[in-house]
PDB file of N, CA, C and O in Angstrom:
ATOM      1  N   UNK A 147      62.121 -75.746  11.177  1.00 50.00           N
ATOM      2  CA  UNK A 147      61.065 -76.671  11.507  1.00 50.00           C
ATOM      3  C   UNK A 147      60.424 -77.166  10.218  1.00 50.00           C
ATOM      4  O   UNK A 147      60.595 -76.531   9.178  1.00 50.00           O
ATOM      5  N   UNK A 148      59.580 -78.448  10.255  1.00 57.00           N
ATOM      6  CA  UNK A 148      59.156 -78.732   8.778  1.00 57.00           C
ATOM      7  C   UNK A 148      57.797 -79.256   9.159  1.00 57.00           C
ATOM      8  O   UNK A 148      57.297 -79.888  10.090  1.00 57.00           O
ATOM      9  N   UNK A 149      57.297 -78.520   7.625  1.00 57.00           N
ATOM     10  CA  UNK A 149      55.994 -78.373   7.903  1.00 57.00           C
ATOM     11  C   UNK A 149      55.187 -80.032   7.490  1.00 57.00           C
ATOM     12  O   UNK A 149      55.449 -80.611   6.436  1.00 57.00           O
ATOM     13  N   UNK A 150      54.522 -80.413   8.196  1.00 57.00           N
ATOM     14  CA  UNK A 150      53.912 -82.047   7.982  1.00 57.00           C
ATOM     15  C   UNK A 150      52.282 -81.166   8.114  1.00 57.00           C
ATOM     16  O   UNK A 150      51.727 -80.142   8.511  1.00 57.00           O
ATOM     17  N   UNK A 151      52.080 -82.560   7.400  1.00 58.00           N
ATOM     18  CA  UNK A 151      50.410 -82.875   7.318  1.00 58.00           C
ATOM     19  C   UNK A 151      49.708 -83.411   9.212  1.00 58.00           C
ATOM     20  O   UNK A 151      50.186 -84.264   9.959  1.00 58.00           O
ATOM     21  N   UNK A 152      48.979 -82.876   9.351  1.00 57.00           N
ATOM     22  CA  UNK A 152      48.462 -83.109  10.846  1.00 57.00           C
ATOM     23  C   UNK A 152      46.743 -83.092  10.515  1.00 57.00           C
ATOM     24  O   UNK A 152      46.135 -82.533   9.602  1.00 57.00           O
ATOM     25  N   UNK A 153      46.275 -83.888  11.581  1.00 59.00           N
ATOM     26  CA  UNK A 153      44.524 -83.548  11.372  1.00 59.00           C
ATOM     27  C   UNK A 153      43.964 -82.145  11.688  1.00 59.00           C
ATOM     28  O   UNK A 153      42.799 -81.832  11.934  1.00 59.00           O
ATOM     29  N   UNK A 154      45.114 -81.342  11.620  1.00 56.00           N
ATOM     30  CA  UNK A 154      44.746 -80.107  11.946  1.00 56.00           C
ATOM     31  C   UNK A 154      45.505 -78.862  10.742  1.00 56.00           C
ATOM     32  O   UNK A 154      45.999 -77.746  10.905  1.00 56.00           O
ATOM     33  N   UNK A 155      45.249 -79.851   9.381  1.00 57.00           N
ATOM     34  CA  UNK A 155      46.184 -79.545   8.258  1.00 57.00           C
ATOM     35  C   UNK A 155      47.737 -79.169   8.414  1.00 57.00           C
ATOM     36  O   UNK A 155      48.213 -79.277   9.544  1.00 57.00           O
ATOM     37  N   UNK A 156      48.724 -78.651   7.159  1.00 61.00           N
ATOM     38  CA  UNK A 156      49.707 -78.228   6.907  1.00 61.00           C
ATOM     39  C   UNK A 156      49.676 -77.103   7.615  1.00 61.00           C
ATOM     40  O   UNK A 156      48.827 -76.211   7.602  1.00 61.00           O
ATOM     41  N   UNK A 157      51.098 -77.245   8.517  1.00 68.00           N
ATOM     42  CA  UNK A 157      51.478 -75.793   9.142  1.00 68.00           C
ATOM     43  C   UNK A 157      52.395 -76.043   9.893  1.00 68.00           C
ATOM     44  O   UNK A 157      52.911 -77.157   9.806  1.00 68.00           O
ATOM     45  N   UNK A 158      52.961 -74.944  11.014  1.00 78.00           N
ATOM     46  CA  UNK A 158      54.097 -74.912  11.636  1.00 78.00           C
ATOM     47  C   UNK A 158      54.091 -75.405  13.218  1.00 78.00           C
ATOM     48  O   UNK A 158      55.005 -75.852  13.912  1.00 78.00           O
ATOM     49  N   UNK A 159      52.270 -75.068  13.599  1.00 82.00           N
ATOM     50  CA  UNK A 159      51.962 -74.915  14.626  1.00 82.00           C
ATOM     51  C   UNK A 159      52.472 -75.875  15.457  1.00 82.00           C
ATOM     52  O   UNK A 159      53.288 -75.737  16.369  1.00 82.00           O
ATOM     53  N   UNK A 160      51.469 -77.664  14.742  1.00 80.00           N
ATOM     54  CA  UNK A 160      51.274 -78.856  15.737  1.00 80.00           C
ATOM     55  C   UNK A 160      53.189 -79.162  15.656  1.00 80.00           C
ATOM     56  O   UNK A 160      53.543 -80.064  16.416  1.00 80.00           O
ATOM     57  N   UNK A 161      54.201 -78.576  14.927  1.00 83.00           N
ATOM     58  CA  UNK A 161      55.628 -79.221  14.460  1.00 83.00           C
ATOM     59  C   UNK A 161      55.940 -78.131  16.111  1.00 83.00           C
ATOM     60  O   UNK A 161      56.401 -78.728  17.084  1.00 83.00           O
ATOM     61  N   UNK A 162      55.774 -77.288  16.176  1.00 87.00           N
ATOM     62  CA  UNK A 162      55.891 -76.122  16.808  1.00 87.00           C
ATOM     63  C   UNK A 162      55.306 -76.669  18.577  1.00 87.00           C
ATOM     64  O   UNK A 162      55.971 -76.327  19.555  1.00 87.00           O
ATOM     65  N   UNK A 163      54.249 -77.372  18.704  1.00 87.00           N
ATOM     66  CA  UNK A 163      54.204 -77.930  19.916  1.00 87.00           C
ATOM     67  C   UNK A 163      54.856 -79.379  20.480  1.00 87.00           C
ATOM     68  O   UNK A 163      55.131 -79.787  21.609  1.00 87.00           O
ATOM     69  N   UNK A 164      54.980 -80.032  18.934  1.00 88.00           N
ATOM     70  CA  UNK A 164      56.080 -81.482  19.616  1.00 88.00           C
ATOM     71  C   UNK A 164      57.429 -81.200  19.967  1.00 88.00           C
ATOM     72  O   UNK A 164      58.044 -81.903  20.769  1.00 88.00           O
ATOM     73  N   UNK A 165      57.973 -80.097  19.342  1.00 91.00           N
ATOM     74  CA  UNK A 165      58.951 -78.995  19.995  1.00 91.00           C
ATOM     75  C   UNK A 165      58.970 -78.976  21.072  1.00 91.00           C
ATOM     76  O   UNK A 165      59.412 -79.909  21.742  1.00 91.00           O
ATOM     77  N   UNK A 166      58.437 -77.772  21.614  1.00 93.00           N
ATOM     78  CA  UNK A 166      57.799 -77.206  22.836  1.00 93.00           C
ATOM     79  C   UNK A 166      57.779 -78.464  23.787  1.00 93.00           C
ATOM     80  O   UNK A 166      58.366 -78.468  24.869  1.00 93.00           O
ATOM     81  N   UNK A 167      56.950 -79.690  23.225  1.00 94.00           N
ATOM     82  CA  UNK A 167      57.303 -80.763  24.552  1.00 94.00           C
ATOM     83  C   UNK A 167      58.709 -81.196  24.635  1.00 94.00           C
ATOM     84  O   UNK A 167      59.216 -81.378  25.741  1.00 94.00           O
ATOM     85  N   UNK A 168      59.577 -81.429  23.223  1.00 96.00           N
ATOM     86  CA  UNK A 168      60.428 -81.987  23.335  1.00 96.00           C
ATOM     87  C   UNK A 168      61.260 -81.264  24.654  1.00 96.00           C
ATOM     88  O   UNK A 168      61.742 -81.906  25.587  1.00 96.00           O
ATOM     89  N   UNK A 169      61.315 -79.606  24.487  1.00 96.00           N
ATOM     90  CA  UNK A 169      62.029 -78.570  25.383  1.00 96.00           C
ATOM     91  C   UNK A 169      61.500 -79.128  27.144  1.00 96.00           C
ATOM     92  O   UNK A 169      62.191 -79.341  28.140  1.00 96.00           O
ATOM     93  N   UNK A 170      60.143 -79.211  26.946  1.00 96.00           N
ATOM     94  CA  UNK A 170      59.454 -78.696  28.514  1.00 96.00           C
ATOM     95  C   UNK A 170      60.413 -80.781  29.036  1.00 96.00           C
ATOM     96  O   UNK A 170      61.378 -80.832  29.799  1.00 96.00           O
ATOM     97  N   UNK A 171      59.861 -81.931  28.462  1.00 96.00           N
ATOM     98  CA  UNK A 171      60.758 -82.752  29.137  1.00 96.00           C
ATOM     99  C   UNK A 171      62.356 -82.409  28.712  1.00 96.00           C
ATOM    100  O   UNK A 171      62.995 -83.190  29.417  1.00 96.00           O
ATOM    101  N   UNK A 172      62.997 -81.889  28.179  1.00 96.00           N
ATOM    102  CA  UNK A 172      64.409 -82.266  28.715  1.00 96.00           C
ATOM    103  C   UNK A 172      64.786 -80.985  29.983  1.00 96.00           C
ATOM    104  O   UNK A 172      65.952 -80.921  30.371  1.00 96.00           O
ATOM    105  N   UNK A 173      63.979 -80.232  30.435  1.00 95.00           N
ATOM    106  CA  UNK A 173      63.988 -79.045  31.368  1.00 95.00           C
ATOM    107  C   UNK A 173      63.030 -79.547  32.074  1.00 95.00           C
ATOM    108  O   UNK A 173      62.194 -78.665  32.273  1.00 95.00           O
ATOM    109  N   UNK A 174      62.615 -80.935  32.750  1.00 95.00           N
ATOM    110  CA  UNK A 174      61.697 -81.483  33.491  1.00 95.00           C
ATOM    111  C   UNK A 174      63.406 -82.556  33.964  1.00 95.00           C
ATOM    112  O   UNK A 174      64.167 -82.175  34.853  1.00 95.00           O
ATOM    113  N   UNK A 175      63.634 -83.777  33.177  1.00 94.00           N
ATOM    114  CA  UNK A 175      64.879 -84.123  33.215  1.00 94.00           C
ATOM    115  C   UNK A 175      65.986 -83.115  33.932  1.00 94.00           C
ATOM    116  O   UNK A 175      66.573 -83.626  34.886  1.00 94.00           O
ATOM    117  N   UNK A 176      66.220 -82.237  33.717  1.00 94.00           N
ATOM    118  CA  UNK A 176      67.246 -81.083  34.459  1.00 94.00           C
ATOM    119  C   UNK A 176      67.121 -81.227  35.050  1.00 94.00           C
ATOM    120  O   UNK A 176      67.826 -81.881  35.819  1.00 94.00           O
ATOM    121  N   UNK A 177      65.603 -80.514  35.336  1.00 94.00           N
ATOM    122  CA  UNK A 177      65.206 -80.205  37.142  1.00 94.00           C
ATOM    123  C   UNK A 177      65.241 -81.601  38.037  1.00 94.00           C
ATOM    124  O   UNK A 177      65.610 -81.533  39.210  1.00 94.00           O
ATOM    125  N   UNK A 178      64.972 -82.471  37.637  1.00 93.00           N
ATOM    126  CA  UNK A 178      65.428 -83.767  38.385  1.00 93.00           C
ATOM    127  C   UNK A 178      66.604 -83.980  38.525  1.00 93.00           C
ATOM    128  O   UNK A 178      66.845 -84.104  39.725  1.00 93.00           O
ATOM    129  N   UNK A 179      67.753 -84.123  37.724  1.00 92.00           N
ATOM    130  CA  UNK A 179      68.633 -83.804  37.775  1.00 92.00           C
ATOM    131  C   UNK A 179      69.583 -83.551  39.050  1.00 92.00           C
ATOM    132  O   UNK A 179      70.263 -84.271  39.782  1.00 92.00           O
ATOM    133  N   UNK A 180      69.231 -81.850  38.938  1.00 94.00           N
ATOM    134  CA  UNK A 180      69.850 -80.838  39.755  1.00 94.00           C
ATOM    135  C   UNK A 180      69.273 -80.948  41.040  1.00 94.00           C
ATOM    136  O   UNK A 180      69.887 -80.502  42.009  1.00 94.00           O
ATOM    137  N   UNK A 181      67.947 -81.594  41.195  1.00 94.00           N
ATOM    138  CA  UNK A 181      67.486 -81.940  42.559  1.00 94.00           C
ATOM    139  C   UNK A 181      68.489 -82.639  43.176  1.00 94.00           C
ATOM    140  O   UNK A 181      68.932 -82.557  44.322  1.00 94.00           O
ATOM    141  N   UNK A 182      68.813 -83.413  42.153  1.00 90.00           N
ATOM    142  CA  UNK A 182      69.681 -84.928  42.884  1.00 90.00           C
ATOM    143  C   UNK A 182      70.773 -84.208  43.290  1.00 90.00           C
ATOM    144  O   UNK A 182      71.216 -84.093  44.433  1.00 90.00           O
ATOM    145  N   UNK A 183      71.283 -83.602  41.984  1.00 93.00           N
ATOM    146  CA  UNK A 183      73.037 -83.065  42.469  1.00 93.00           C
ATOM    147  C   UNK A 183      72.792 -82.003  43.463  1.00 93.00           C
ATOM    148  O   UNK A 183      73.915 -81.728  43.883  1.00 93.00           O
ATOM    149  N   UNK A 184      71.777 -81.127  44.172  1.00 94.00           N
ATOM    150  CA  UNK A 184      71.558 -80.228  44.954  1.00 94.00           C
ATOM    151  C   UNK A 184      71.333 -81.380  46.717  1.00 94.00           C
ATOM    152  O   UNK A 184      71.828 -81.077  47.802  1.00 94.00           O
ATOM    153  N   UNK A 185      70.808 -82.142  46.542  1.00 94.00           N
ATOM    154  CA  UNK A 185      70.832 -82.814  47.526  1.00 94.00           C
ATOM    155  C   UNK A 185      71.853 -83.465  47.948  1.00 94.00           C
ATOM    156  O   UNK A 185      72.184 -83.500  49.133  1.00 94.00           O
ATOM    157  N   UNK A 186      72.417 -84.011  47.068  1.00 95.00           N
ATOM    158  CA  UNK A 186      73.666 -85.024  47.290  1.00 95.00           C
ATOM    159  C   UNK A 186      74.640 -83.957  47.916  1.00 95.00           C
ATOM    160  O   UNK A 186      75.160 -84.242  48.994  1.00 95.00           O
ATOM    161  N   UNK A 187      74.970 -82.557  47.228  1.00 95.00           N
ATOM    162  CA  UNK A 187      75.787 -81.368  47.874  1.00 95.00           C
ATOM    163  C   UNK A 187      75.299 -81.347  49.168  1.00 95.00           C
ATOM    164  O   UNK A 187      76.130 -81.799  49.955  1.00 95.00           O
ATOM    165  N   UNK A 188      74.171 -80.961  49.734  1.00 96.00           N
ATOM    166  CA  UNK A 188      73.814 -80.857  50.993  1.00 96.00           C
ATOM    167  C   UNK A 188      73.992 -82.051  52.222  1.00 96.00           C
ATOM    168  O   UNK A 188      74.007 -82.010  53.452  1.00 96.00           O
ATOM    169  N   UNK A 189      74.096 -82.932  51.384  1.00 97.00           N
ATOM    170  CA  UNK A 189      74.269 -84.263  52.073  1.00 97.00           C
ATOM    171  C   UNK A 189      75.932 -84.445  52.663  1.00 97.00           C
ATOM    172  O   UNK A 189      76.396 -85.085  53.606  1.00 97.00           O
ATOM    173  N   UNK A 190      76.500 -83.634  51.711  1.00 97.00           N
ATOM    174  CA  UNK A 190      78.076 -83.504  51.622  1.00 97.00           C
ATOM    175  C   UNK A 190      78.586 -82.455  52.756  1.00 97.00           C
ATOM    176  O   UNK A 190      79.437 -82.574  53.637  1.00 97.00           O
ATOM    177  N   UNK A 191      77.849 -81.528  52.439  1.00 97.00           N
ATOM    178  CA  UNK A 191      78.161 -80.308  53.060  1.00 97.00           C
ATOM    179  C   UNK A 191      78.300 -80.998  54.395  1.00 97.00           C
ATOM    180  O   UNK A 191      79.367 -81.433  54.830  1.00 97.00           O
ATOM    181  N   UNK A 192      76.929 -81.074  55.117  1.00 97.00           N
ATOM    182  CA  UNK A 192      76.593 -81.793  56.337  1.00 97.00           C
ATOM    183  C   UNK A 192      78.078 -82.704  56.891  1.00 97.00           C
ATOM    184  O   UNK A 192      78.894 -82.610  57.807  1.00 97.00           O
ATOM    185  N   UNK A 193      77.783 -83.744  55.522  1.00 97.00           N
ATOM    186  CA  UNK A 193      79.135 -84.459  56.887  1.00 97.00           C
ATOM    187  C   UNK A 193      80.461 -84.121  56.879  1.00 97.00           C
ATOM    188  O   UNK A 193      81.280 -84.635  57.640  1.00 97.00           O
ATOM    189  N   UNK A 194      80.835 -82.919  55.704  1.00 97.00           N
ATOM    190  CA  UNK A 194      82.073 -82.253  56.179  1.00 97.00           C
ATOM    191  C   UNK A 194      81.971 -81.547  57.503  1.00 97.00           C
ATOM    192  O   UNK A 194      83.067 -81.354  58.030  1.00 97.00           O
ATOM    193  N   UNK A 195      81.036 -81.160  58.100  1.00 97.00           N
ATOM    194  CA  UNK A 195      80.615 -80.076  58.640  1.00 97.00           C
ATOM    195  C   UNK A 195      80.804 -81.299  59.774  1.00 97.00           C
ATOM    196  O   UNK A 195      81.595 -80.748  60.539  1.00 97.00           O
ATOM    197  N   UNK A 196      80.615 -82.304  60.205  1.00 98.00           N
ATOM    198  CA  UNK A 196      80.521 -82.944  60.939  1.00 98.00           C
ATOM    199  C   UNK A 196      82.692 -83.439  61.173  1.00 98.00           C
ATOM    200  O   UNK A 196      83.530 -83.415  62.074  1.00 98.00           O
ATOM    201  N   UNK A 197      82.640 -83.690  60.181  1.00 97.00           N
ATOM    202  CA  UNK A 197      84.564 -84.143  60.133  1.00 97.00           C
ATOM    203  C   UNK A 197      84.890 -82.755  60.624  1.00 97.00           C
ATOM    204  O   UNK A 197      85.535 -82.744  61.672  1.00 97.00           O
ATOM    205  N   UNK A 198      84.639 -81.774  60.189  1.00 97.00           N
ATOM    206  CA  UNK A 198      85.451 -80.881  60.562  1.00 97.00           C
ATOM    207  C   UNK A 198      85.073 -80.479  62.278  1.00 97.00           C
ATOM    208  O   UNK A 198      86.025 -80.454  63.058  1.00 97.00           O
ATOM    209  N   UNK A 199      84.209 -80.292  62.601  1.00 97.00           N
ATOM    210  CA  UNK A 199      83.992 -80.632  64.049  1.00 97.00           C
ATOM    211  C   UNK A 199      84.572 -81.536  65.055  1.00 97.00           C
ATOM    212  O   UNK A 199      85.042 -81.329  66.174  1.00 97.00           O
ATOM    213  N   UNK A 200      84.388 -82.712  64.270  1.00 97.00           N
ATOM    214  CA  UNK A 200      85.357 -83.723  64.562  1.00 97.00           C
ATOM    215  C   UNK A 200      86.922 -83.299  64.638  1.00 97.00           C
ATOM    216  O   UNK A 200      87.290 -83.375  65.810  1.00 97.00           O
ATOM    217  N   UNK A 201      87.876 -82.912  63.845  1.00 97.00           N
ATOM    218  CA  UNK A 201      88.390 -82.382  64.070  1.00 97.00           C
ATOM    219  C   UNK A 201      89.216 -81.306  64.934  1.00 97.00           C
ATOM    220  O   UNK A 201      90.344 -81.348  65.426  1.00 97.00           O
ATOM    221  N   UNK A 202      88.153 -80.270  64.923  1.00 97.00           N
ATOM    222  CA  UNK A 202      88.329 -79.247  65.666  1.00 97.00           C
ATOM    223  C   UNK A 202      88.512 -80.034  67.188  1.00 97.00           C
ATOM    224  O   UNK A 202      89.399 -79.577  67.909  1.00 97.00           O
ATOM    225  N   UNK A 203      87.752 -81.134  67.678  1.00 97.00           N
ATOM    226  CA  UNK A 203      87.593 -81.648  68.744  1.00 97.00           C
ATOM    227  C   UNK A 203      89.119 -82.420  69.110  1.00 97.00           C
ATOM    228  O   UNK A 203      89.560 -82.384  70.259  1.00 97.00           O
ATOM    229  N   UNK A 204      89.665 -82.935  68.280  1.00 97.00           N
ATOM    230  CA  UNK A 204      90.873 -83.875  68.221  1.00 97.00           C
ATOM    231  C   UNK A 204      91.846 -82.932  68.848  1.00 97.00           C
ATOM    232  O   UNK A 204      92.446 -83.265  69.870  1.00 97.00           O
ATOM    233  N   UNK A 205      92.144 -81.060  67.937  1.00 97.00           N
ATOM    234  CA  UNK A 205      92.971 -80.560  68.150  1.00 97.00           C
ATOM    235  C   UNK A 205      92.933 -79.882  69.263  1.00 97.00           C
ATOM    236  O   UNK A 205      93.911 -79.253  69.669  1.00 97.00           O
ATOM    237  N   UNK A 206      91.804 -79.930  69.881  1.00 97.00           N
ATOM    238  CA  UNK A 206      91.737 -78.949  71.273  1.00 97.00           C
ATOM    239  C   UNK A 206      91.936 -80.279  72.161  1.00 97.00           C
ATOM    240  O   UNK A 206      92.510 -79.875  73.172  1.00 97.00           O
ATOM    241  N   UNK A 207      91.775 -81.419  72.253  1.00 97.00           N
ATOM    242  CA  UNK A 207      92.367 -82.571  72.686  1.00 97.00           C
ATOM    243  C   UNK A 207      93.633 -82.613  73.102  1.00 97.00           C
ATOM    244  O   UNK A 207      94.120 -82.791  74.219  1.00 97.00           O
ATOM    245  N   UNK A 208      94.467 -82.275  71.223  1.00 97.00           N
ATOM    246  CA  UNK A 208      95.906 -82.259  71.471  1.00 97.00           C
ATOM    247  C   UNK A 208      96.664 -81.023  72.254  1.00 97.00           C
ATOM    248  O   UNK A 208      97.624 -80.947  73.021  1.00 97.00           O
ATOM    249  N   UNK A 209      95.813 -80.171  71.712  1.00 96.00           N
ATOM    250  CA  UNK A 209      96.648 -78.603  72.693  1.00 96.00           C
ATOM    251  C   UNK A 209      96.284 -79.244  73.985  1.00 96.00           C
ATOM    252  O   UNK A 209      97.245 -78.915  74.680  1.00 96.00           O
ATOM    253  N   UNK A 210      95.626 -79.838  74.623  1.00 96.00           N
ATOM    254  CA  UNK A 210      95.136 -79.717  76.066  1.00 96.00           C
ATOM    255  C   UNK A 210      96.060 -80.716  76.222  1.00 96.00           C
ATOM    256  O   UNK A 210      95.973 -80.759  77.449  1.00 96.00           O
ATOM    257  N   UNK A 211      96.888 -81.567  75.958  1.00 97.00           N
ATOM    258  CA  UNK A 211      97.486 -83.050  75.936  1.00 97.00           C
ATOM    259  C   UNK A 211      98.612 -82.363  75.411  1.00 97.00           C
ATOM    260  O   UNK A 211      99.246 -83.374  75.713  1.00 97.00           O
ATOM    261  N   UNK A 212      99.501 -81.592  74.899  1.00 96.00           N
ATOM    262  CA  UNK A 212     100.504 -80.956  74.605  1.00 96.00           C
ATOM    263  C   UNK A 212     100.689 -79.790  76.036  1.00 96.00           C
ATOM    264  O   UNK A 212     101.671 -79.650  76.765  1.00 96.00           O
ATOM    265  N   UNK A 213      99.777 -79.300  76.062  1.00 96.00           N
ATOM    266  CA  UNK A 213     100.134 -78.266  77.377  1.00 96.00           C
ATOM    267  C   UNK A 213     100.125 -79.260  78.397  1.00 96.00           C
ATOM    268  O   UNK A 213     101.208 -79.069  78.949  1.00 96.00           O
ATOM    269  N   UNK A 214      99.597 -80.154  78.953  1.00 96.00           N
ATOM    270  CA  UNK A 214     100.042 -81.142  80.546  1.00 96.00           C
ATOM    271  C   UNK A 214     101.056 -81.532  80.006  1.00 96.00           C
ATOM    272  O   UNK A 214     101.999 -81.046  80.631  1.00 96.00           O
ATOM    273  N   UNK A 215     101.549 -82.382  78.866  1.00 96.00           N
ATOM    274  CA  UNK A 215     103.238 -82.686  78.623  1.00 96.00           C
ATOM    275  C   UNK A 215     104.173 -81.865  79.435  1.00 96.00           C
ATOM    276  O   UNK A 215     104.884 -82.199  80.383  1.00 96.00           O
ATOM    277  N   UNK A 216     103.958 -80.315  78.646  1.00 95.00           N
ATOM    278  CA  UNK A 216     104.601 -79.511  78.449  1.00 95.00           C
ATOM    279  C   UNK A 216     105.283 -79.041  80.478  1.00 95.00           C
ATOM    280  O   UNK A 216     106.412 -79.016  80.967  1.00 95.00           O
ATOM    281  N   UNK A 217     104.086 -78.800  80.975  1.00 95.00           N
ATOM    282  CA  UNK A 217     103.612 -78.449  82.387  1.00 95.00           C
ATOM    283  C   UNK A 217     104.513 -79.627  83.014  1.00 95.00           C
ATOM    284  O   UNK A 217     105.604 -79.269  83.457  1.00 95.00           O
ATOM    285  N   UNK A 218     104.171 -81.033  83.104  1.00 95.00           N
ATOM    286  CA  UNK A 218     105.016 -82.219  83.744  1.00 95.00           C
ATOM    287  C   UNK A 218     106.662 -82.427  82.991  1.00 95.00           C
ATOM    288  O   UNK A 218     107.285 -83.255  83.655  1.00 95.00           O
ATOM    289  N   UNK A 219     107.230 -82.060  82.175  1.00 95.00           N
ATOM    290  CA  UNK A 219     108.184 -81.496  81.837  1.00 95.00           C
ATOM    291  C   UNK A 219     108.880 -80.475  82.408  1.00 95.00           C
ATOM    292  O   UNK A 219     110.108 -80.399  82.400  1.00 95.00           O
ATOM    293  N   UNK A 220     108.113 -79.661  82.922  1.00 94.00           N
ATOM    294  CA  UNK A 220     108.989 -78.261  83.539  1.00 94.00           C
ATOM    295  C   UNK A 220     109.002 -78.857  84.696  1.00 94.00           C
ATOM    296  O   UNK A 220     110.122 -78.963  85.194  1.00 94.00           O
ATOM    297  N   UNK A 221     107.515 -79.581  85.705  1.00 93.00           N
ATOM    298  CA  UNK A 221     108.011 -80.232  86.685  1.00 93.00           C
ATOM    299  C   UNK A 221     109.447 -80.892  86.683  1.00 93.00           C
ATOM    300  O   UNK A 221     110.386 -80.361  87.277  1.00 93.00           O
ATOM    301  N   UNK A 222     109.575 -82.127  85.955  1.00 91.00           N
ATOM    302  CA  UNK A 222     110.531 -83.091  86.008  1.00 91.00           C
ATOM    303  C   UNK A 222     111.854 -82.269  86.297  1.00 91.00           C
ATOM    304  O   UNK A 222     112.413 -82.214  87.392  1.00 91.00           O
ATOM    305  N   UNK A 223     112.435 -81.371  84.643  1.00 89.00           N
ATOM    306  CA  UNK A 223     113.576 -80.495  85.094  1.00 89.00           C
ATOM    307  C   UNK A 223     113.678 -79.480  86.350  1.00 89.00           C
ATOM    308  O   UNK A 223     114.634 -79.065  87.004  1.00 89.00           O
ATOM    309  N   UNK A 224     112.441 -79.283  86.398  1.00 91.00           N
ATOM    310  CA  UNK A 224     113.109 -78.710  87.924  1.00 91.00           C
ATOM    311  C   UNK A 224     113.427 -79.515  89.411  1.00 91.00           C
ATOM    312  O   UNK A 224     114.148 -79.203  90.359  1.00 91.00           O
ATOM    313  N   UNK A 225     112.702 -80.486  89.204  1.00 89.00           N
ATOM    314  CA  UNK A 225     112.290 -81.718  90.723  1.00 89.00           C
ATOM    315  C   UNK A 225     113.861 -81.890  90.394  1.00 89.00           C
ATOM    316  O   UNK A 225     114.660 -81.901  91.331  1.00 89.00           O
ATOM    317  N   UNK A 226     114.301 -82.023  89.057  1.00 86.00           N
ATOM    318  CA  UNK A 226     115.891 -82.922  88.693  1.00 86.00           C
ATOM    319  C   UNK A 226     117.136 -82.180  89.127  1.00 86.00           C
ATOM    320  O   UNK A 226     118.110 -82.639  89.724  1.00 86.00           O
ATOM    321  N   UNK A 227     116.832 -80.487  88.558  1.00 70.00           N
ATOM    322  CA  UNK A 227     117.732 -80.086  88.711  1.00 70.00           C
ATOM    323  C   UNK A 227     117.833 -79.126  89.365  1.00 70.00           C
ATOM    324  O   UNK A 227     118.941 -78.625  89.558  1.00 70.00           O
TER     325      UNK A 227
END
């Protein structure tokens, strides 16, 4: 750190608190930051959470639509043969 002239004379102190702010805003900056990227995740999470539901809904669709195939199939070969 370097020591300057201040109205509070030569020393380390006042060099020592424009520091200290420089630290407290770029860890003010972060925390904004990480708000954003913490929200935007949650925002994400959510509508996977929603596709995948979605999903889940399609495939119990298809099993239910694969088993009547399956069922009117065994009809047919047997009505046939």
């Amino acid at each position: 750190m370097e020591t300057r002239w201040t109205p509070m004379g030569w020393g380390l102190l006042p060099e020592a608190r424009r520091a200290l702010s420089r630290v407290i805003l770029e860890f003010d900056r972060l925390r904004d930051e990480t708000a954003w990227e913490c929200a935007a995740a949650r925002a994400y999470r959510d509508e996977l959470a929603q596709l995948i539901g979605r999903l889940e809904q399609v495939r119990a669709t298809t099993d239910s639509l694969e088993h009547e195939l399956r069922a009117l199939w065994q009809r047919a070969f047997t009505a046939v043969g």
